[in-house]
Coordinates of C-alpha atoms in Angstrom, one line a residue:
X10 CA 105.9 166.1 33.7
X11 CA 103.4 168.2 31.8
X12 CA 99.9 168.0 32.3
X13 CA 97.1 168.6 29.8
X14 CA 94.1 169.8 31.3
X15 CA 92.1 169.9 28.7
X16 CA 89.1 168.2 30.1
X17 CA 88.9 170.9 32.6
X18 CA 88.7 173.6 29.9
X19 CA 86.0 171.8 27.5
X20 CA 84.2 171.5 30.7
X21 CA 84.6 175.6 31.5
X22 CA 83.3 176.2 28.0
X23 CA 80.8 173.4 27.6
X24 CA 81.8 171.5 24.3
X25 CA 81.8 168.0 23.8
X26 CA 85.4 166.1 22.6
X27 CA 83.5 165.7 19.2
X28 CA 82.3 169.2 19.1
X29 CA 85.9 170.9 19.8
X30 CA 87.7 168.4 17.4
X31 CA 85.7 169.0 14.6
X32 CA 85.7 173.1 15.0
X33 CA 89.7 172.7 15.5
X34 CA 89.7 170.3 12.4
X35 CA 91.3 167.2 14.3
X36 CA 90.0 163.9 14.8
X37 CA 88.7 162.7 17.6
X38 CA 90.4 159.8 18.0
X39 CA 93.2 162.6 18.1
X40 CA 92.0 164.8 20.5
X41 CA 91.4 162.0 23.2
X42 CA 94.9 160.8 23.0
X43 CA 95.6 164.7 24.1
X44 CA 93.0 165.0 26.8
X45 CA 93.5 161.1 28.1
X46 CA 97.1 162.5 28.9
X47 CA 98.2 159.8 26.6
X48 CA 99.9 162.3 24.0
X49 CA 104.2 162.8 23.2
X50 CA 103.7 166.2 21.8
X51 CA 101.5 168.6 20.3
X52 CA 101.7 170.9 17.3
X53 CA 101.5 174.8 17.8
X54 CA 98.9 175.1 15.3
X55 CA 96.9 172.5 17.4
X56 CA 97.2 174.4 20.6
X57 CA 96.6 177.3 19.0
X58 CA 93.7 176.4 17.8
X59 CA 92.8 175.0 21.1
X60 CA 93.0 178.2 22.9
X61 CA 91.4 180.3 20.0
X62 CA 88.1 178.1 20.0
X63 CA 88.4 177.7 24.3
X64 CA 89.1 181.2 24.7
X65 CA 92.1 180.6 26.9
X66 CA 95.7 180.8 27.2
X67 CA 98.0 177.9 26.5
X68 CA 99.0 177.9 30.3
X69 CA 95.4 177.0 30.9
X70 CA 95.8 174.0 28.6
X71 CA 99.5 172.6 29.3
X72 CA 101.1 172.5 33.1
X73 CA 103.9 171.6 34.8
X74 CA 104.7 169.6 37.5
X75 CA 107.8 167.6 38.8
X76 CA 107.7 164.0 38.2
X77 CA 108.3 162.8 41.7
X78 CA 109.4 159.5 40.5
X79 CA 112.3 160.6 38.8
X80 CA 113.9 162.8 41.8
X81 CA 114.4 159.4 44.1

């Protein structure tokens, strides 16, 4: 399962959902879906943007961890 820990980054830099969506040019409504861990995918040009405004790699945005439902 892959995690998105955006929350914790905005939080390291100090910006506000609204703040960060509309310096990435995304709406908000989009942005919450990502960092509500409620999102199927996300575009490189999205996470790229991310990281360029956050000042962070993409592994501080997207992580992995088994799914321990699915290994029973």
């Amino acid at each position: 399962m892959i995690i998105i820990n955006l929350d914790v980054m905005m939080a390291k830099n100090k910006i506000s959902l609204s703040e960060l969506a509309e310096k990435i040019d995304i709406t908000p409504a989009n942005l919450s879906i990502l960092k509500n861990q409620k999102g199927k995918a996300i575009r490189f040009s999205t996470l790229n943007a991310i990281c360029k405004e956050l000042h962070c790699q993409p592994a501080d945005i997207l992580e992995y961890v088994e799914d321990k439902e699915n290994e029973e």
